[in-house]
Amino acid sequence: MMGLIQKIHILILLWGAWEGYLVYEAFNNKKLEIANQIPVLNQRIAKAQREKRQIKEYLRDIEEAKQNIEIVAKEVETLQRKLPETIKDAENLAMIKEIAEGLNIKNIYLSPGIEENKGFYFTKRYELSASGTYLQMLIFFEKIGVSERLLNIKNVEIKKSEEKQRGRFQLINAKVTIEAYRYNPNHKEDRGIDEIEKNFKDTKKKPRKRTRKKR
């Protein structure tokens, strides 16, 4: 009987040891599983940090772009305010004709065109046909450029005159396009900032593509 009791005692000890081993083995397996997940977690953390840095850099770029756009827009609006409010055809035509006649340019013919909307300003063209020498035309262009009115020589077509030459200077026939400007009171320079921010928000909302794990 005593021998049986001793054997039962040994069996209990062995069973306890086995249970302890199983617990220890399960703990080690769990620890190994966690240890294997650490590199994956580190990669995910590193990726998240990179994305965070990229977002910060992108936001800085957006903010810098917004500031640059605002500077340019304000420069455009400042220039816009320097343009005249109206284009006075009668006064412009009279001044152009007066300059041409003052240089003894002949066969002067002037005709106003229509206004064209160029965004923050309007242009109006005057077509001039006239005859004179190269020197007379060059001085005419210079006087138009330095006049108080905002006028610009847009285009020039020159060809040799068929009239009999009376002096030592070659006569030419010229067709000149002169532009006048006025500002557009209904125009406000588009910053495009709202669109930039909308595109950024839309990019953030796009779902990320999930990659399948290789087995």
PDB file of C-alpha atoms in Angstrom, residues 120 185-191:
ATOM      1  CA  PHE A 120      -7.623  91.850 -66.182  1.00  0.00           C
ATOM      2  CA  PRO A 185     -13.251  96.410 -63.289  1.00  0.00           C
ATOM      3  CA  ASN A 186     -15.101  93.066 -63.228  1.00  0.00           C
ATOM      4  CA  HIS A 187     -11.953  90.965 -63.157  1.00  0.00           C
ATOM      5  CA  LYS A 188     -10.442  89.541 -59.997  1.00  0.00           C
ATOM      6  CA  GLU A 189      -7.268  87.549 -60.405  1.00  0.00           C
ATOM      7  CA  ASP A 190      -7.933  83.888 -59.657  1.00  0.00           C
ATOM      8  CA  ARG A 191      -5.516  82.620 -57.017  1.00  0.00           C
TER       9      ARG A 191
END
